Coordinates of N, CA and C in Angstrom, one line a residue:
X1 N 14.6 38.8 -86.7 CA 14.6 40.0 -85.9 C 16.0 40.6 -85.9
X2 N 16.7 39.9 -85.4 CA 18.8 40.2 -85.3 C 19.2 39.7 -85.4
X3 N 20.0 39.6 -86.8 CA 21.0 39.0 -87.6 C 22.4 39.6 -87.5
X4 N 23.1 38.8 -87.2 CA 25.1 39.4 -87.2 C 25.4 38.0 -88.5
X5 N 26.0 38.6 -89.5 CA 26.8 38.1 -90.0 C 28.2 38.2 -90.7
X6 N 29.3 37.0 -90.2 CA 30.6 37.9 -90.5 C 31.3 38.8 -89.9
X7 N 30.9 39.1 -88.8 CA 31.0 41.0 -88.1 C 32.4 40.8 -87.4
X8 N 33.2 41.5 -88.1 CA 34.6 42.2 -87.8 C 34.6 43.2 -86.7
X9 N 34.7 44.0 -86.2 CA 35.2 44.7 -85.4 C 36.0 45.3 -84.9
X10 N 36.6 46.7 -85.3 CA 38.3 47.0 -84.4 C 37.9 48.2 -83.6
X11 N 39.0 48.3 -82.4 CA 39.1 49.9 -81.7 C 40.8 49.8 -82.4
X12 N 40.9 51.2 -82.0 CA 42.3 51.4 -82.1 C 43.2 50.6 -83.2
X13 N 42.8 50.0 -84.2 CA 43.4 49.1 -85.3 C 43.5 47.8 -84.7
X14 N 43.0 47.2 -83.5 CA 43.5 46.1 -82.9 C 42.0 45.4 -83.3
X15 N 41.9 44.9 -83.6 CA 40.6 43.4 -84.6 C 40.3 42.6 -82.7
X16 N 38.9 43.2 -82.7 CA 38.5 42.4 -81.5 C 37.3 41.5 -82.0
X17 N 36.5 41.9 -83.1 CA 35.4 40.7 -83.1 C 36.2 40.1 -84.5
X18 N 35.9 38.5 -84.6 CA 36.4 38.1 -86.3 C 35.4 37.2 -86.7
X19 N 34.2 37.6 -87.1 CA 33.8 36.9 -87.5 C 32.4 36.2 -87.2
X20 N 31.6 37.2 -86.2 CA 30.6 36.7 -85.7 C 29.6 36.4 -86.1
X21 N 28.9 35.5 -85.6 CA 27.4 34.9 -86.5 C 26.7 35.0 -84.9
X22 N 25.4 35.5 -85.4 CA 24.5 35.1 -84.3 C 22.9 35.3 -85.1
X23 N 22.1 34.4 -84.5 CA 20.7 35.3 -85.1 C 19.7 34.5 -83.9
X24 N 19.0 35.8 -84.1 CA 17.5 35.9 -82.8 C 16.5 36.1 -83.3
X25 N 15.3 35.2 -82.9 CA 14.0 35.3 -84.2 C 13.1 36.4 -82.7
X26 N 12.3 36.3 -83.4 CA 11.3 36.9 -82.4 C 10.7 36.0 -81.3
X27 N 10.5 36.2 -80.2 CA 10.5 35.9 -78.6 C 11.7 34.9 -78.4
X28 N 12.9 34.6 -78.9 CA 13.8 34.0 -78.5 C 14.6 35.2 -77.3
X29 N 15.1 34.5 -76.3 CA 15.9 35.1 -75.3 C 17.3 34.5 -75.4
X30 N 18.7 35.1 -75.5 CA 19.7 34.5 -75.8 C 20.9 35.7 -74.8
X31 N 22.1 34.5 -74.2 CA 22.4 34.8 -73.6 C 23.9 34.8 -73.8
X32 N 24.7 36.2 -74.1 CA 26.4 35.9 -74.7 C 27.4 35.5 -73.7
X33 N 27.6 35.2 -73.2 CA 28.8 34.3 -72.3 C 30.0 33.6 -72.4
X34 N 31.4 34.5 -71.6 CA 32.5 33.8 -72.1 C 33.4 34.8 -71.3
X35 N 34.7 34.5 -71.3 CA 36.1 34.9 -70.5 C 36.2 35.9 -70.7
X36 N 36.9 36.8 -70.1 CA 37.2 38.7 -69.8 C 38.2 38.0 -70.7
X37 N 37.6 39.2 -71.8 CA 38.5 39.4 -73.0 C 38.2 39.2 -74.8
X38 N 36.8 38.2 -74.5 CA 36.5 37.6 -75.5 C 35.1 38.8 -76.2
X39 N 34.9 39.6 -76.3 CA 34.4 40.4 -77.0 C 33.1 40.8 -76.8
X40 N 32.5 40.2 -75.5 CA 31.2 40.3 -75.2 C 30.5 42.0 -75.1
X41 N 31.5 43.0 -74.5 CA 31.1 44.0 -74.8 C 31.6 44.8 -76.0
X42 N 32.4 44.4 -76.7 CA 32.7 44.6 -78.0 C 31.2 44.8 -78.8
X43 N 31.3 43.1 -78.6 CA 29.6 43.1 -79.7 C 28.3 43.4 -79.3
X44 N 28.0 44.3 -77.9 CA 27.3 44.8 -77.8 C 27.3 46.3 -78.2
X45 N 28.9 46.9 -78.0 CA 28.8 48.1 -78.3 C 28.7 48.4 -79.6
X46 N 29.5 47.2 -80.3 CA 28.9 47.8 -82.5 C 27.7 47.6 -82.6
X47 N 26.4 46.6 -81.8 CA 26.2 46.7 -82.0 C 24.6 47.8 -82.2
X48 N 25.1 48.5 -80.8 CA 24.4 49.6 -80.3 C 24.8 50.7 -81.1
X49 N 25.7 50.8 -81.7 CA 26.4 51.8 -82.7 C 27.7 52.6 -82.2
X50 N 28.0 52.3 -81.1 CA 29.1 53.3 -80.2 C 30.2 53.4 -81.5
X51 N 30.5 54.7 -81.1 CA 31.5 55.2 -82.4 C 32.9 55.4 -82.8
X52 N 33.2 54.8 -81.1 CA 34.5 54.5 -81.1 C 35.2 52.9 -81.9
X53 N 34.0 52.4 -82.3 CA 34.4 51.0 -82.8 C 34.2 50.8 -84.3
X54 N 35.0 50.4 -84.9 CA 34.7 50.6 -86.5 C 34.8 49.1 -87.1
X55 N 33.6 48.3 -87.9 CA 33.1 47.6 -88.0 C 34.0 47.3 -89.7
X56 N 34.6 46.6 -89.4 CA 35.8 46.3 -90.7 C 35.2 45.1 -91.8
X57 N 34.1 44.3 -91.5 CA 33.4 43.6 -92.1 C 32.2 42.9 -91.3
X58 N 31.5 42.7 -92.1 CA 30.3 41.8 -92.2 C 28.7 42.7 -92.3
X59 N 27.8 42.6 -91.6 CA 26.4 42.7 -91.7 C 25.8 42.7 -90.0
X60 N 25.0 43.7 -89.8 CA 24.0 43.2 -88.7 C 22.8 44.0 -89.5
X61 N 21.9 42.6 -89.0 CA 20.5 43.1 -90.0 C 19.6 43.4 -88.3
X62 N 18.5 44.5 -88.5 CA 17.7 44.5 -87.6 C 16.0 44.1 -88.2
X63 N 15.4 43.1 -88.3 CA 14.0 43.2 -88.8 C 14.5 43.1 -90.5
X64 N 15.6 43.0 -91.3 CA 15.9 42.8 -92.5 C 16.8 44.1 -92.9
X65 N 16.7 44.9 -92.4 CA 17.4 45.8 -92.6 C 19.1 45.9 -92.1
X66 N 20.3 46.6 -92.9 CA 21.1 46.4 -92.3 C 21.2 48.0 -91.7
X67 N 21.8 48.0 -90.6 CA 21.8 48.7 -89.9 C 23.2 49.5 -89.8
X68 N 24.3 48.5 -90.2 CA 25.5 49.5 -90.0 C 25.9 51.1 -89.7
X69 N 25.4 51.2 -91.0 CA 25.4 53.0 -91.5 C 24.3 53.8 -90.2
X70 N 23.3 53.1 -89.4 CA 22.8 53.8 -88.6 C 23.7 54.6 -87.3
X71 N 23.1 55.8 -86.8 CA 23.7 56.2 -85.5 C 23.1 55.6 -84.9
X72 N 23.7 55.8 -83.4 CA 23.0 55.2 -82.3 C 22.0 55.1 -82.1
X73 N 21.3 56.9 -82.1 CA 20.0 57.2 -81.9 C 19.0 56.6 -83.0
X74 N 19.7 56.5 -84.0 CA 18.2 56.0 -85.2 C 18.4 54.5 -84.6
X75 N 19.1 54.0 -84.1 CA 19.0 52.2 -83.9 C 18.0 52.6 -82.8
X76 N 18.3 53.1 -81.7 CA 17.4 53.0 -80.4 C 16.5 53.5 -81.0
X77 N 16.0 54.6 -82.1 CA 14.1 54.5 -81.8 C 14.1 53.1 -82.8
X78 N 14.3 53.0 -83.5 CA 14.3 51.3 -83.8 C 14.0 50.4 -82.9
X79 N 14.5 50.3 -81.8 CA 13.9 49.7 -80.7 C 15.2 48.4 -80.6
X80 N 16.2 49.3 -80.9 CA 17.6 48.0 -80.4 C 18.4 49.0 -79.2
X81 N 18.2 48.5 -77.9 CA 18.7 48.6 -76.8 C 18.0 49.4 -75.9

């Protein structure tokens, strides 16, 4: 269903995600957790598409598809977020 692989991440040239792996099959519920600072809303905002963040490597697959190149809006009728 949602695959991250590899996924880089920068704002402002400063590298906040390095390298993340995650994957969620269908009816899995999964829960990101961790210390102010560690990228939790980072990697929800690449991966909602927010535009201020520019994705310097890897993959997020939705359903097999990679998504990157999507805007926001074509991800949400997709049905991610």
């Amino acid at each position: 269903m949602l695959k991250i692989k590899n996924l880089h991440a920068a704002i402002e040239e400063r590298e906040i995600l390095k390298g993340v792996n995650l994957e969620i099959k269908p009816g899995e519920v999964h829960a990101i957790m961790g210390p102010n600072g560690a990228g939790k809303s980072t990697l929800s905002s690449v991966v909602a598409g927010k535009e201020e963040y520019e994705v310097t490597d890897g993959e997020i697959l939705f359903e097999g598809e990679n998504i990157i190149e999507d805007a926001p809006e074509e991800r949400a009728h997709k049905g991610i977020f």
